[in-house]
CSV table of N, CA and C in Angstrom, one decimal:
chain,number,residue,atom,x,y,z
A,1,PRO,N,2.1,-28.3,-19.2
A,1,PRO,CA,2.9,-28.5,-18.0
A,1,PRO,C,3.2,-30.0,-17.9
A,2,GLN,N,4.3,-30.3,-17.2
A,2,GLN,CA,4.6,-31.7,-17.0
A,2,GLN,C,3.8,-32.2,-15.8
A,3,PRO,N,3.5,-33.5,-15.8
A,3,PRO,CA,2.8,-34.1,-14.6
A,3,PRO,C,3.6,-33.9,-13.3
A,4,GLY,N,2.9,-33.4,-12.3
A,4,GLY,CA,3.5,-33.2,-11.0
A,4,GLY,C,4.2,-31.8,-10.9
A,5,ARG,N,4.3,-31.1,-12.0
A,5,ARG,CA,4.9,-29.7,-11.9
A,5,ARG,C,3.9,-28.7,-12.2
A,6,PRO,N,3.8,-27.6,-11.5
A,6,PRO,CA,2.9,-26.5,-11.8
A,6,PRO,C,3.2,-25.8,-13.1
A,7,ASP,N,2.2,-25.3,-13.7
A,7,ASP,CA,2.4,-24.5,-14.9
A,7,ASP,C,3.1,-23.2,-14.5
A,8,ARG,N,4.3,-22.9,-15.1
A,8,ARG,CA,5.0,-21.7,-14.6
A,8,ARG,C,4.2,-20.5,-14.8
A,9,ASP,N,3.5,-20.3,-15.9
A,9,ASP,CA,2.7,-19.1,-16.1
A,9,ASP,C,1.6,-19.0,-15.1
A,10,ARG,N,1.0,-20.1,-14.7
A,10,ARG,CA,-0.1,-20.0,-13.7
A,10,ARG,C,0.5,-19.6,-12.4
A,11,VAL,N,1.7,-20.0,-12.1
A,11,VAL,CA,2.3,-19.7,-10.8
A,11,VAL,C,2.5,-18.2,-10.8
A,12,ARG,N,2.8,-17.6,-11.9
A,12,ARG,CA,3.1,-16.1,-12.0
A,12,ARG,C,1.8,-15.3,-12.0
A,13,GLY,N,0.6,-16.0,-12.0
A,13,GLY,CA,-0.6,-15.3,-11.8
A,13,GLY,C,-1.4,-15.1,-13.1
A,14,ARG,N,-1.0,-15.7,-14.2
A,14,ARG,CA,-1.8,-15.6,-15.4
A,14,ARG,C,-1.7,-16.9,-16.2
A,15,SER,N,-2.7,-17.2,-17.0
A,15,SER,CA,-2.7,-18.4,-17.7
A,15,SER,C,-1.8,-18.3,-18.9
A,16,ARG,N,-1.4,-19.4,-19.5
A,16,ARG,CA,-0.5,-19.3,-20.7
A,16,ARG,C,-1.2,-18.6,-21.9
A,17,ASN,N,-2.5,-18.6,-22.0
A,17,ASN,CA,-3.3,-18.0,-23.1
A,17,ASN,C,-3.6,-16.5,-22.8
A,18,ALA,N,-3.4,-16.1,-21.6
A,18,ALA,CA,-3.7,-14.7,-21.3
A,18,ALA,C,-2.8,-13.7,-22.1
A,19,HIS,N,-3.4,-12.6,-22.5
A,19,HIS,CA,-2.6,-11.6,-23.2
A,19,HIS,C,-1.8,-10.8,-22.1
A,20,PRO,N,-0.6,-10.5,-22.4
A,20,PRO,CA,0.2,-9.7,-21.5
A,20,PRO,C,-0.4,-8.3,-21.4
A,21,PRO,N,-0.2,-7.5,-20.3
A,21,PRO,CA,-0.7,-6.2,-20.2
A,21,PRO,C,-0.1,-5.3,-21.2
A,22,VAL,N,-0.9,-4.4,-21.8
A,22,VAL,CA,-0.4,-3.5,-22.8
A,22,VAL,C,0.0,-2.2,-22.1
A,23,ARG,N,1.2,-1.8,-22.4
A,23,ARG,CA,1.7,-0.5,-21.8
A,23,ARG,C,1.7,0.5,-22.8
A,24,PRO,N,1.5,1.8,-22.4
A,24,PRO,CA,1.6,2.9,-23.4
A,24,PRO,C,3.0,3.1,-23.8
A,25,PRO,N,3.2,3.7,-25.0
A,25,PRO,CA,4.6,4.0,-25.4
A,25,PRO,C,5.3,4.8,-24.3
A,26,ARG,N,6.6,4.6,-24.2
A,26,ARG,CA,7.4,5.4,-23.3
A,26,ARG,C,7.3,6.9,-23.5
A,27,GLY,N,7.0,7.6,-22.4
A,27,GLY,CA,6.8,9.1,-22.5
A,27,GLY,C,5.4,9.5,-22.8
A,28,ALA,N,4.5,8.5,-23.1
A,28,ALA,CA,3.1,8.9,-23.4
A,28,ALA,C,2.5,9.3,-22.1
A,29,PRO,N,1.6,10.4,-22.1
A,29,PRO,CA,1.0,10.8,-20.9
A,29,PRO,C,0.1,9.8,-20.3
A,30,ILE,N,0.0,9.8,-19.0
A,30,ILE,CA,-0.9,8.9,-18.3
A,30,ILE,C,-2.1,9.8,-17.9
A,31,VAL,N,-3.3,9.4,-18.1
A,31,VAL,CA,-4.5,10.1,-17.7
A,31,VAL,C,-5.0,9.6,-16.4
A,32,ARG,N,-4.9,10.4,-15.4
A,32,ARG,CA,-5.3,10.0,-14.0
A,32,ARG,C,-6.8,10.3,-13.8
A,33,ILE,N,-7.6,9.3,-13.4
A,33,ILE,CA,-9.0,9.4,-13.3
A,33,ILE,C,-9.5,9.2,-11.9
A,34,LEU,N,-10.4,10.0,-11.4
A,34,LEU,CA,-11.1,9.9,-10.1
A,34,LEU,C,-12.5,9.4,-10.4
A,35,LEU,N,-12.9,8.3,-9.8
A,35,LEU,CA,-14.3,7.8,-10.0
A,35,LEU,C,-15.2,8.3,-8.9
A,36,VAL,N,-16.3,8.9,-9.2
A,36,VAL,CA,-17.2,9.4,-8.2
A,36,VAL,C,-18.6,8.9,-8.5
A,37,ASP,N,-19.1,8.1,-7.6
A,37,ASP,CA,-20.5,7.6,-7.7
A,37,ASP,C,-20.9,7.1,-6.3
A,38,ASP,N,-22.1,7.3,-5.9
A,38,ASP,CA,-22.6,6.8,-4.6
A,38,ASP,C,-22.8,5.3,-4.6
A,39,HIS,N,-22.7,4.6,-5.7
A,39,HIS,CA,-22.9,3.2,-5.7
A,39,HIS,C,-21.5,2.5,-5.9
A,40,LYS,N,-21.1,1.9,-4.9
A,40,LYS,CA,-19.8,1.2,-4.9
A,40,LYS,C,-19.7,0.2,-6.0
A,41,LEU,N,-20.8,-0.5,-6.3
A,41,LEU,CA,-20.8,-1.5,-7.3
A,41,LEU,C,-20.5,-0.9,-8.7
A,42,PHE,N,-21.0,0.3,-8.9
A,42,PHE,CA,-20.8,1.0,-10.2
A,42,PHE,C,-19.3,1.4,-10.3
A,43,ARG,N,-18.8,2.0,-9.2
A,43,ARG,CA,-17.4,2.4,-9.2
A,43,ARG,C,-16.5,1.2,-9.4
A,44,ASP,N,-16.8,0.1,-8.8
A,44,ASP,CA,-16.0,-1.2,-9.0
A,44,ASP,C,-16.0,-1.6,-10.5
A,45,GLY,N,-17.2,-1.5,-11.1
A,45,GLY,CA,-17.3,-1.8,-12.5
A,45,GLY,C,-16.5,-0.9,-13.4
A,46,LEU,N,-16.5,0.4,-13.1
A,46,LEU,CA,-15.7,1.4,-13.9
A,46,LEU,C,-14.2,1.1,-13.6
A,47,ARG,N,-13.8,0.8,-12.4
A,47,ARG,CA,-12.4,0.5,-12.1
A,47,ARG,C,-12.0,-0.8,-12.9
A,48,GLY,N,-12.9,-1.8,-13.0
A,48,GLY,CA,-12.6,-3.0,-13.7
A,48,GLY,C,-12.4,-2.7,-15.2
A,49,LEU,N,-13.3,-1.8,-15.7
A,49,LEU,CA,-13.2,-1.5,-17.2
A,49,LEU,C,-12.0,-0.6,-17.5
A,50,LEU,N,-11.7,0.3,-16.7
A,50,LEU,CA,-10.7,1.3,-17.0
A,50,LEU,C,-9.3,1.0,-16.4
A,51,GLY,N,-9.3,0.3,-15.3
A,51,GLY,CA,-8.1,0.1,-14.6
A,51,GLY,C,-6.9,-0.5,-15.3
A,52,GLY,N,-7.1,-1.4,-16.2
A,52,GLY,CA,-6.0,-2.0,-16.9
A,52,GLY,C,-5.7,-1.5,-18.3
A,53,ARG,N,-6.4,-0.4,-18.7
A,53,ARG,CA,-6.2,0.2,-20.0
A,53,ARG,C,-4.9,0.9,-20.1
A,54,PRO,N,-4.2,0.8,-21.2
A,54,PRO,CA,-2.9,1.5,-21.3
A,54,PRO,C,-3.2,3.0,-21.3
A,55,GLY,N,-2.4,3.8,-20.6
A,55,GLY,CA,-2.5,5.2,-20.6
A,55,GLY,C,-3.5,5.8,-19.6
A,56,LEU,N,-4.2,4.9,-18.9
A,56,LEU,CA,-5.2,5.3,-17.9
A,56,LEU,C,-4.8,4.8,-16.5
A,57,GLU,N,-5.0,5.6,-15.5
A,57,GLU,CA,-4.7,5.2,-14.2
A,57,GLU,C,-5.8,5.7,-13.3
A,58,ILE,N,-6.3,4.8,-12.4
A,58,ILE,CA,-7.4,5.2,-11.5
A,58,ILE,C,-6.7,5.9,-10.3
A,59,ALA,N,-6.9,7.2,-10.2
A,59,ALA,CA,-6.3,8.0,-9.1
A,59,ALA,C,-7.0,7.8,-7.8
A,60,GLY,N,-8.2,7.3,-7.8
A,60,GLY,CA,-8.9,7.1,-6.5
A,60,GLY,C,-10.4,7.1,-6.8
A,61,GLU,N,-11.2,7.0,-5.7
A,61,GLU,CA,-12.6,6.9,-5.8
A,61,GLU,C,-13.2,7.8,-4.7
A,62,ALA,N,-14.5,8.2,-4.9
A,62,ALA,CA,-15.2,8.9,-3.9
A,62,ALA,C,-16.7,8.5,-4.0
A,63,GLY,N,-17.4,8.5,-2.9
A,63,GLY,CA,-18.8,8.1,-2.8
A,63,GLY,C,-19.8,9.2,-2.8
A,64,ASP,N,-19.3,10.5,-2.7
A,64,ASP,CA,-20.2,11.6,-2.7
A,64,ASP,C,-19.5,12.8,-3.2
A,65,GLY,N,-20.2,13.9,-3.3
A,65,GLY,CA,-19.7,15.2,-3.8
A,65,GLY,C,-18.6,15.8,-2.9
A,66,GLU,N,-18.9,15.8,-1.6
A,66,GLU,CA,-17.9,16.3,-0.7
A,66,GLU,C,-16.6,15.6,-0.7
A,67,ALA,N,-16.7,14.3,-0.8
A,67,ALA,CA,-15.5,13.5,-0.8
A,67,ALA,C,-14.7,13.7,-2.2
A,68,ALA,N,-15.5,13.9,-3.2
A,68,ALA,CA,-14.9,14.2,-4.5
A,68,ALA,C,-14.1,15.4,-4.5
A,69,VAL,N,-14.6,16.5,-3.9
A,69,VAL,CA,-13.9,17.8,-3.9
A,69,VAL,C,-12.6,17.6,-3.1
A,70,ARG,N,-12.7,16.9,-2.0
A,70,ARG,CA,-11.4,16.7,-1.2
A,70,ARG,C,-10.4,15.8,-1.9
A,71,ALA,N,-10.9,14.8,-2.6
A,71,ALA,CA,-10.0,13.8,-3.3
A,71,ALA,C,-9.3,14.5,-4.5
A,72,VAL,N,-10.0,15.5,-5.1
A,72,VAL,CA,-9.4,16.2,-6.2
A,72,VAL,C,-8.2,17.0,-5.7
A,73,GLN,N,-8.4,17.6,-4.6
A,73,GLN,CA,-7.3,18.4,-4.0
A,73,GLN,C,-6.1,17.5,-3.6
A,74,GLU,N,-6.4,16.3,-3.0
A,74,GLU,CA,-5.3,15.4,-2.6
A,74,GLU,C,-4.7,14.7,-3.7
A,75,ARG,N,-5.4,14.2,-4.6
A,75,ARG,CA,-4.9,13.2,-5.6
A,75,ARG,C,-4.6,13.9,-7.0
A,76,LYS,N,-5.1,15.1,-7.2
A,76,LYS,CA,-4.9,15.8,-8.5
A,76,LYS,C,-5.1,15.0,-9.7
A,77,PRO,N,-6.3,14.5,-9.9
A,77,PRO,CA,-6.6,13.7,-11.2
A,77,PRO,C,-6.7,14.6,-12.4
A,78,ASP,N,-6.6,14.1,-13.6
A,78,ASP,CA,-6.8,14.8,-14.8
A,78,ASP,C,-8.3,14.9,-15.1
A,79,ILE,N,-9.0,13.8,-14.8
A,79,ILE,CA,-10.4,13.7,-15.2
A,79,ILE,C,-11.1,13.2,-13.9
A,80,VAL,N,-12.3,13.7,-13.7
A,80,VAL,CA,-13.2,13.2,-12.6
A,80,VAL,C,-14.4,12.7,-13.4
A,81,LEU,N,-14.7,11.4,-13.3
A,81,LEU,CA,-15.9,10.8,-13.8
A,81,LEU,C,-16.9,10.9,-12.7
A,82,MET,N,-18.0,11.7,-12.9
A,82,MET,CA,-18.9,12.1,-11.8
A,82,MET,C,-20.3,11.6,-12.1
A,83,ASP,N,-20.9,11.0,-11.1
A,83,ASP,CA,-22.3,10.8,-11.1
A,83,ASP,C,-23.0,12.1,-10.8
A,84,ILE,N,-24.1,12.4,-11.4
A,84,ILE,CA,-24.8,13.6,-11.2
A,84,ILE,C,-25.7,13.5,-10.0
A,85,SER,N,-26.4,12.4,-9.9
A,85,SER,CA,-27.4,12.3,-8.8
A,85,SER,C,-26.8,11.5,-7.6
A,86,MET,N,-26.4,12.3,-6.6
A,86,MET,CA,-25.9,11.7,-5.4
A,86,MET,C,-26.5,12.4,-4.2
A,87,PRO,N,-26.6,11.7,-3.1
A,87,PRO,CA,-27.1,12.3,-1.9
A,87,PRO,C,-26.1,13.3,-1.4
A,88,GLY,N,-26.6,14.3,-0.6
A,88,GLY,CA,-25.7,15.4,-0.1
A,88,GLY,C,-25.4,16.3,-1.3
A,89,MET,N,-24.1,16.6,-1.4
A,89,MET,CA,-23.7,17.5,-2.6
A,89,MET,C,-23.8,16.7,-3.9
A,90,ASN,N,-24.6,17.1,-4.8
A,90,ASN,CA,-24.8,16.4,-6.0
A,90,ASN,C,-23.6,16.7,-7.0
A,91,GLY,N,-23.5,15.9,-8.1
A,91,GLY,CA,-22.4,16.0,-9.0
A,91,GLY,C,-22.2,17.3,-9.6
A,92,ILE,N,-23.3,18.1,-9.8
A,92,ILE,CA,-23.2,19.4,-10.5
A,92,ILE,C,-22.5,20.4,-9.6
A,93,GLU,N,-22.9,20.4,-8.3
A,93,GLU,CA,-22.3,21.3,-7.4
A,93,GLU,C,-20.9,20.9,-7.1
A,94,ALA,N,-20.6,19.6,-7.0
A,94,ALA,CA,-19.2,19.2,-6.8
A,94,ALA,C,-18.4,19.6,-8.1
A,95,THR,N,-18.9,19.4,-9.3
A,95,THR,CA,-18.2,19.9,-10.5
A,95,THR,C,-17.9,21.3,-10.4
A,96,ARG,N,-18.9,22.2,-10.0
A,96,ARG,CA,-18.6,23.6,-9.9
A,96,ARG,C,-17.5,23.9,-9.0
A,97,GLN,N,-17.4,23.2,-7.8
A,97,GLN,CA,-16.3,23.5,-6.8
A,97,GLN,C,-15.0,23.0,-7.3
A,98,ILE,N,-15.0,21.8,-8.0
A,98,ILE,CA,-13.8,21.2,-8.5
A,98,ILE,C,-13.2,22.1,-9.6
A,99,VAL,N,-14.0,22.5,-10.5
A,99,VAL,CA,-13.5,23.4,-11.6
A,99,VAL,C,-13.0,24.7,-11.1
A,100,ALA,N,-13.7,25.3,-10.1
A,100,ALA,CA,-13.2,26.6,-9.5
A,100,ALA,C,-11.9,26.4,-8.8
A,101,ALA,N,-11.7,25.3,-8.1
A,101,ALA,CA,-10.5,25.1,-7.3
A,101,ALA,C,-9.3,24.6,-8.2
A,102,ARG,N,-9.6,23.9,-9.2
A,102,ARG,CA,-8.6,23.2,-10.0
A,102,ARG,C,-9.0,23.2,-11.5
A,103,PRO,N,-8.9,24.3,-12.2
A,103,PRO,CA,-9.4,24.4,-13.6
A,103,PRO,C,-8.8,23.4,-14.5
A,104,ALA,N,-7.6,22.9,-14.3
A,104,ALA,CA,-7.0,22.0,-15.2
A,104,ALA,C,-7.7,20.6,-15.2
A,105,THR,N,-8.5,20.3,-14.1
A,105,THR,CA,-9.2,19.1,-14.0
A,105,THR,C,-10.4,19.1,-14.9
A,106,LEU,N,-10.6,18.1,-15.7
A,106,LEU,CA,-11.8,17.9,-16.5
A,106,LEU,C,-12.8,17.1,-15.6
A,107,ALA,N,-14.0,17.7,-15.3
A,107,ALA,CA,-15.0,17.0,-14.6
A,107,ALA,C,-16.0,16.6,-15.6
A,108,ALA,N,-16.3,15.4,-15.7
A,108,ALA,CA,-17.2,14.9,-16.7
A,108,ALA,C,-18.2,13.8,-16.2
A,109,SER,N,-19.3,13.7,-16.9
A,109,SER,CA,-20.3,12.7,-16.6
A,109,SER,C,-20.5,11.8,-17.8
A,110,THR,N,-20.5,10.5,-17.5
A,110,THR,CA,-20.7,9.5,-18.6
A,110,THR,C,-22.2,9.1,-18.6
A,111,GLN,N,-23.0,9.6,-17.7
A,111,GLN,CA,-24.4,9.3,-17.7
A,111,GLN,C,-25.2,9.9,-18.9
A,112,THR,N,-26.3,9.3,-19.2
A,112,THR,CA,-27.1,9.9,-20.2
A,112,THR,C,-27.9,11.0,-19.5
A,113,LEU,N,-27.8,12.2,-20.0
A,113,LEU,CA,-28.3,13.4,-19.4
A,113,LEU,C,-29.5,13.9,-20.2
A,114,THR,N,-30.5,14.4,-19.4
A,114,THR,CA,-31.5,15.2,-20.1
A,114,THR,C,-30.9,16.5,-20.6
A,115,PRO,N,-31.6,17.2,-21.5
A,115,PRO,CA,-31.0,18.5,-22.0
A,115,PRO,C,-30.8,19.5,-20.8
A,116,ALA,N,-31.8,19.5,-19.9
A,116,ALA,CA,-31.7,20.4,-18.7
A,116,ALA,C,-30.4,20.1,-17.8
A,117,ARG,N,-30.2,18.8,-17.5
A,117,ARG,CA,-29.1,18.4,-16.7
A,117,ARG,C,-27.8,18.6,-17.5
A,118,ARG,N,-27.8,18.4,-18.8
A,118,ARG,CA,-26.6,18.6,-19.6
A,118,ARG,C,-26.2,20.1,-19.5
A,119,ALA,N,-27.2,21.0,-19.6
A,119,ALA,CA,-27.0,22.4,-19.6
A,119,ALA,C,-26.4,22.8,-18.2
A,120,ARG,N,-27.0,22.2,-17.1
A,120,ARG,CA,-26.5,22.6,-15.8
A,120,ARG,C,-25.1,22.1,-15.6
A,121,LEU,N,-24.7,20.9,-16.1
A,121,LEU,CA,-23.4,20.4,-16.0
A,121,LEU,C,-22.4,21.3,-16.8
A,122,VAL,N,-22.7,21.7,-18.0
A,122,VAL,CA,-21.9,22.6,-18.8
A,122,VAL,C,-21.7,23.9,-18.1
A,123,ASP,N,-22.8,24.5,-17.5
A,123,ASP,CA,-22.8,25.7,-16.8
A,123,ASP,C,-21.9,25.7,-15.6
A,124,ALA,N,-21.8,24.5,-15.0
A,124,ALA,CA,-20.9,24.3,-13.8
A,124,ALA,C,-19.5,24.1,-14.2
A,125,GLY,N,-19.2,24.0,-15.5
A,125,GLY,CA,-17.8,23.8,-16.0
A,125,GLY,C,-17.5,22.4,-16.3
A,126,GLY,N,-18.5,21.5,-16.2
A,126,GLY,CA,-18.3,20.1,-16.5
A,126,GLY,C,-18.6,19.8,-18.0
A,127,GLN,N,-18.5,18.6,-18.3
A,127,GLN,CA,-18.7,18.2,-19.7
A,127,GLN,C,-19.3,16.8,-19.8
A,128,PRO,N,-20.3,16.6,-20.7
A,128,PRO,CA,-20.7,15.2,-21.0
A,128,PRO,C,-19.5,14.5,-21.7
A,129,LEU,N,-19.3,13.2,-21.4
A,129,LEU,CA,-18.2,12.5,-22.0
A,129,LEU,C,-18.6,11.1,-22.3
A,130,ARG,N,-18.4,10.6,-23.5
A,130,ARG,CA,-18.6,9.2,-23.8
A,130,ARG,C,-17.3,8.4,-23.4
A,131,PRO,N,-17.5,7.2,-22.9
A,131,PRO,CA,-16.3,6.4,-22.5
A,131,PRO,C,-15.2,6.3,-23.5
A,132,ASP,N,-15.5,6.3,-24.8
A,132,ASP,CA,-14.5,6.2,-25.8
A,132,ASP,C,-13.6,7.5,-25.9
A,133,GLN,N,-14.1,8.5,-25.3
A,133,GLN,CA,-13.3,9.8,-25.4
A,133,GLN,C,-12.3,9.9,-24.3
A,134,LEU,N,-12.2,9.0,-23.4
A,134,LEU,CA,-11.2,9.1,-22.3
A,134,LEU,C,-9.8,9.2,-22.8
A,135,ARG,N,-9.4,8.4,-23.7
A,135,ARG,CA,-8.0,8.4,-24.2
A,135,ARG,C,-7.7,9.7,-24.9
A,136,ARG,N,-8.7,10.3,-25.5
A,136,ARG,CA,-8.4,11.5,-26.3
A,136,ARG,C,-8.4,12.7,-25.4
A,137,SER,N,-8.5,12.5,-24.1
A,137,SER,CA,-8.5,13.7,-23.2
A,137,SER,C,-7.3,13.8,-22.4
A,138,SER,N,-6.1,13.5,-23.0
A,138,SER,CA,-4.9,13.4,-22.2
A,138,SER,C,-4.5,14.8,-21.7
A,139,PRO,N,-3.8,14.8,-20.5
A,139,PRO,CA,-3.4,16.1,-19.9
A,139,PRO,C,-2.6,17.0,-20.9
A,140,ALA,N,-1.7,16.4,-21.7
A,140,ALA,CA,-0.9,17.2,-22.6
A,140,ALA,C,-1.8,17.8,-23.7
A,141,ARG,N,-2.8,17.2,-24.1
A,141,ARG,CA,-3.7,17.7,-25.1
A,141,ARG,C,-4.5,18.9,-24.5
A,142,ARG,N,-5.0,18.7,-23.2
A,142,ARG,CA,-5.7,19.8,-22.6
A,142,ARG,C,-4.8,21.0,-22.2
A,143,ARG,N,-3.5,20.8,-21.9
A,143,ARG,CA,-2.6,21.9,-21.6
A,143,ARG,C,-2.5,22.8,-22.8
A,144,GLY,N,-2.6,22.2,-24.0
A,144,GLY,CA,-2.6,23.0,-25.2
A,144,GLY,C,-3.8,23.8,-25.5
A,145,GLY,N,-4.8,23.8,-24.5
A,145,GLY,CA,-6.0,24.6,-24.7
A,145,GLY,C,-7.2,23.8,-25.2
A,146,SER,N,-7.0,22.5,-25.5
A,146,SER,CA,-8.1,21.7,-26.1
A,146,SER,C,-8.7,20.9,-25.0
A,147,ARG,N,-10.0,20.9,-24.9
A,147,ARG,CA,-10.7,20.1,-24.0
A,147,ARG,C,-11.1,18.8,-24.7
A,148,CYS,N,-11.8,17.9,-24.0
A,148,CYS,CA,-12.2,16.7,-24.7
A,148,CYS,C,-13.2,17.0,-25.8
A,149,PRO,N,-13.2,16.2,-26.8
A,149,PRO,CA,-14.1,16.4,-27.9
A,149,PRO,C,-15.5,16.3,-27.4
A,150,ARG,N,-16.4,17.1,-27.9
A,150,ARG,CA,-17.8,17.2,-27.4
A,150,ARG,C,-18.5,15.8,-27.7
A,151,ALA,N,-19.3,15.4,-26.6
A,151,ALA,CA,-20.1,14.2,-26.8
A,151,ALA,C,-21.3,14.5,-27.6
A,152,SER,N,-21.7,13.6,-28.5
A,152,SER,CA,-22.8,13.9,-29.3
A,152,SER,C,-24.1,13.3,-28.8
């Protein structure tokens, strides 16, 4: 920048060296995600990690199971990233209600689960999910009958 004049790129809100946001190809499906955790700091972290990714959109947040069930009805996300251990309605019961009310929604947990909790989540209609599997779980892919690839 010239002395006495502001850097034009900084005025626009990004530095000259910052990478421009990456957008998905035109017509590519957007995966809408609802973040559910009783710890706001954790939700904020997930929002920060996923919010700017191409093809992903944060549809909303909920702090407990009851709020998650309501938010799914209102916001119609494609994926619900759910904490399992929450006060009140836990993530497994919320998953059961979400999948029953809206089968097209994938309810998933990114937590490390014990074999017993994993089995309860799967029985409720949910699925363990690694963060790298989010992009491969597009709505168009699921409409064709395919769910997210199994987490190992």
